Amino acid sequence: MKRPARSRERERAASDLFAALYPRLAGWCRRLVDDDGTAHEIASEAFTRLWARWTSVAEPQGFLYVTAANLVRDHWRKLERERRAVRRATAEAAVVPPAEPDDPSVRLLVQSLPDRLRVPILLHYYADMPIREVSVLTGRKEGTVKADLHAARELLRAHLRRSLDHTH
């Protein structure tokens, strides 16, 4: 079964528009959100919303950029809410110890870590967040989060070795 010529024309126009505008739109989003993956998600979502209204949008490029700007704003708001929640959670974790810690000595060691190392440990190991999410929440690059987790583990390992050596 053949599609009507008008349908093929619309699909071709949409495809041409995507090829012409997607790289520029994604690049613009990248500069705003400072993350490739998020930028591509936002640009893709803007195009998805355009396709849903394809026949009623008079100015597709303007629609794409306004939609992307709204999605970027939503992304920034979400990040700020997450940062506030992390600050509250880490402040509460530092003030209110867990009801039944697995190992009080490890908990105390984690609490004694500098903020730069403690926060990624709490988020990654205690809140089960993937490194990418810890990166977003702390505003650090994934490589930095990995390096901080490694440094924190090394400090904890050294402290635990010393405490075990003193007990035997």
Tab-separated table of C-alpha atoms in Angstrom:
chain	number	residue	atom	x	y	z
A	1	MET	CA	0.000	0.000	0.000
A	2	LYS	CA	1.396	3.360	-1.036
A	3	ARG	CA	1.235	6.427	1.195
A	4	PRO	CA	-0.371	9.536	-0.240
A	5	ALA	CA	2.061	12.006	-1.836
A	6	ARG	CA	1.139	14.689	0.732
A	7	SER	CA	2.129	12.391	3.622
A	8	ARG	CA	5.468	11.601	1.969
A	9	GLU	CA	6.088	15.321	1.422
A	10	ARG	CA	5.409	16.105	5.089
A	11	GLU	CA	7.711	13.286	6.208
A	12	ARG	CA	10.442	14.516	3.879
A	13	ALA	CA	10.048	18.106	5.132
A	14	ALA	CA	10.244	16.896	8.729
A	15	SER	CA	13.319	14.813	7.965
A	16	ASP	CA	15.029	17.752	6.225
A	17	LEU	CA	14.214	20.055	9.138
A	18	PHE	CA	15.638	17.545	11.613
A	19	ALA	CA	18.867	17.185	9.608
A	20	ALA	CA	19.230	20.969	9.342
A	21	LEU	CA	18.349	21.994	12.907
A	22	TYR	CA	19.033	19.122	15.307
A	23	PRO	CA	22.836	19.555	15.575
A	24	ARG	CA	22.515	23.300	16.199
A	25	LEU	CA	19.651	22.880	18.684
A	26	ALA	CA	21.481	20.109	20.587
A	27	GLY	CA	24.648	22.245	20.666
A	28	TRP	CA	22.708	25.203	22.025
A	29	CYS	CA	21.146	22.992	24.714
A	30	ARG	CA	24.602	21.595	25.537
A	31	ARG	CA	25.888	25.082	26.318
A	32	LEU	CA	22.905	25.654	28.627
A	33	VAL	CA	22.926	22.368	30.559
A	34	ASP	CA	26.637	21.455	30.322
A	35	ASP	CA	25.886	17.775	29.675
A	36	ASP	CA	25.801	16.015	26.289
A	37	GLY	CA	23.240	13.378	27.230
A	38	THR	CA	20.807	15.848	28.760
A	39	ALA	CA	21.233	18.224	25.810
A	40	HIS	CA	20.355	15.465	23.332
A	41	GLU	CA	17.362	14.410	25.452
A	42	ILE	CA	16.062	17.981	25.479
A	43	ALA	CA	16.620	18.503	21.742
A	44	SER	CA	14.956	15.162	20.961
A	45	GLU	CA	11.999	15.981	23.193
A	46	ALA	CA	11.585	19.359	21.457
A	47	PHE	CA	11.446	17.601	18.075
A	48	THR	CA	9.015	15.002	19.443
A	49	ARG	CA	6.705	17.794	20.587
A	50	LEU	CA	7.044	19.481	17.196
A	51	TRP	CA	6.103	16.253	15.367
A	52	ALA	CA	2.967	15.963	17.518
A	53	ARG	CA	1.878	19.410	16.266
A	54	TRP	CA	3.572	19.296	12.867
A	55	THR	CA	0.553	20.391	10.830
A	56	SER	CA	-0.398	23.285	13.133
A	57	VAL	CA	3.019	24.887	13.791
A	58	ALA	CA	3.649	27.877	11.521
A	59	GLU	CA	7.287	28.482	12.553
A	60	PRO	CA	8.976	25.144	13.393
A	61	GLN	CA	12.393	26.606	14.259
A	62	GLY	CA	10.932	29.104	16.722
A	63	PHE	CA	8.745	26.385	18.206
A	64	LEU	CA	11.788	24.131	18.680
A	65	TYR	CA	13.875	26.775	20.444
A	66	VAL	CA	11.043	27.964	22.707
A	67	THR	CA	10.199	24.363	23.613
A	68	ALA	CA	13.873	23.544	24.262
A	69	ALA	CA	14.238	26.685	26.402
A	70	ASN	CA	11.234	25.600	28.487
A	71	LEU	CA	12.691	22.102	28.871
A	72	VAL	CA	16.072	23.556	29.912
A	73	ARG	CA	14.316	25.726	32.503
A	74	ASP	CA	12.496	22.649	33.835
A	75	HIS	CA	15.834	20.802	33.975
A	76	TRP	CA	17.458	23.623	35.958
A	77	ARG	CA	14.523	23.699	38.396
A	78	LYS	CA	14.747	19.936	38.888
A	79	LEU	CA	18.513	20.156	39.542
A	80	GLU	CA	17.993	22.894	42.112
A	81	ARG	CA	15.301	20.848	43.899
A	82	GLU	CA	17.649	17.840	43.917
A	83	ARG	CA	20.555	19.923	45.250
A	84	ARG	CA	18.391	21.287	48.063
A	85	ALA	CA	17.244	17.750	48.904
A	86	VAL	CA	20.844	16.496	48.946
A	87	ARG	CA	21.917	19.367	51.190
A	88	ARG	CA	19.044	18.589	53.568
A	89	ALA	CA	19.737	14.852	53.481
A	90	THR	CA	23.470	15.225	54.077
A	91	ALA	CA	22.850	17.742	56.874
A	92	GLU	CA	20.353	15.360	58.475
A	93	ALA	CA	22.697	12.401	58.008
A	94	ALA	CA	25.462	14.328	59.767
A	95	VAL	CA	23.161	15.355	62.641
A	96	VAL	CA	20.916	12.299	63.022
A	97	PRO	CA	22.748	8.975	63.031
A	98	PRO	CA	20.920	5.993	61.526
A	99	ALA	CA	18.781	4.095	64.023
A	100	GLU	CA	20.653	0.797	63.590
A	101	PRO	CA	23.999	1.254	61.888
A	102	ASP	CA	25.520	-1.821	60.256
A	103	ASP	CA	28.926	-1.036	61.673
A	104	PRO	CA	29.270	1.996	63.930
A	105	SER	CA	32.997	2.281	63.261
A	106	VAL	CA	32.467	2.504	59.481
A	107	ARG	CA	29.641	5.023	59.971
A	108	LEU	CA	31.854	7.164	62.186
A	109	LEU	CA	34.690	6.938	59.675
A	110	VAL	CA	32.375	7.994	56.845
A	111	GLN	CA	31.132	10.911	58.952
A	112	SER	CA	34.729	11.966	59.591
A	113	LEU	CA	35.514	12.227	55.858
A	114	PRO	CA	35.750	15.738	54.381
A	115	ASP	CA	32.527	16.896	52.665
A	116	ARG	CA	34.124	16.528	49.214
A	117	LEU	CA	34.538	12.776	49.863
A	118	ARG	CA	31.670	12.119	52.285
A	119	VAL	CA	28.839	13.374	50.053
A	120	PRO	CA	29.656	11.084	47.082
A	121	ILE	CA	30.031	8.100	49.471
A	122	LEU	CA	26.657	8.814	51.074
A	123	LEU	CA	24.913	9.238	47.736
A	124	HIS	CA	26.559	6.326	45.913
A	125	TYR	CA	26.786	3.668	48.607
A	126	TYR	CA	24.104	4.656	51.083
A	127	ALA	CA	21.468	6.047	48.694
A	128	ASP	CA	22.344	3.567	45.887
A	129	MET	CA	22.662	6.330	43.296
A	130	PRO	CA	24.642	5.640	40.119
A	131	ILE	CA	27.778	7.705	39.549
A	132	ARG	CA	26.078	9.696	36.780
A	133	GLU	CA	23.333	10.788	39.186
A	134	VAL	CA	25.870	11.646	41.905
A	135	SER	CA	27.682	13.718	39.277
A	136	VAL	CA	24.526	15.645	38.425
A	137	LEU	CA	23.532	16.193	42.054
A	138	THR	CA	26.953	17.391	43.169
A	139	GLY	CA	27.691	19.387	40.025
A	140	ARG	CA	30.952	17.482	39.492
A	141	LYS	CA	32.142	15.575	36.452
A	142	GLU	CA	31.750	11.788	36.556
A	143	GLY	CA	35.537	11.333	36.541
A	144	THR	CA	35.822	13.604	39.585
A	145	VAL	CA	33.121	11.641	41.406
A	146	LYS	CA	34.937	8.387	40.627
A	147	ALA	CA	38.237	9.851	41.862
A	148	ASP	CA	36.568	11.118	45.053
A	149	LEU	CA	34.963	7.710	45.681
A	150	HIS	CA	38.332	6.037	45.178
A	151	ALA	CA	40.081	8.476	47.534
A	152	ALA	CA	37.359	7.998	50.154
A	153	ARG	CA	37.606	4.195	49.930
A	154	GLU	CA	41.394	4.392	50.315
A	155	LEU	CA	41.059	6.609	53.409
A	156	LEU	CA	38.431	4.299	54.912
A	157	ARG	CA	40.543	1.233	54.129
A	158	ALA	CA	43.606	2.798	55.805
A	159	HIS	CA	41.593	3.808	58.894
A	160	LEU	CA	40.061	0.340	59.172
A	161	ARG	CA	43.467	-1.356	58.830
A	162	ARG	CA	44.906	0.837	61.598
A	163	SER	CA	41.957	0.149	63.895
A	164	LEU	CA	42.176	-3.615	63.212
A	165	ASP	CA	45.936	-3.583	63.878
A	166	HIS	CA	45.319	-1.921	67.254
A	167	THR	CA	42.696	-4.472	68.320
A	168	HIS	CA	44.856	-7.562	67.662
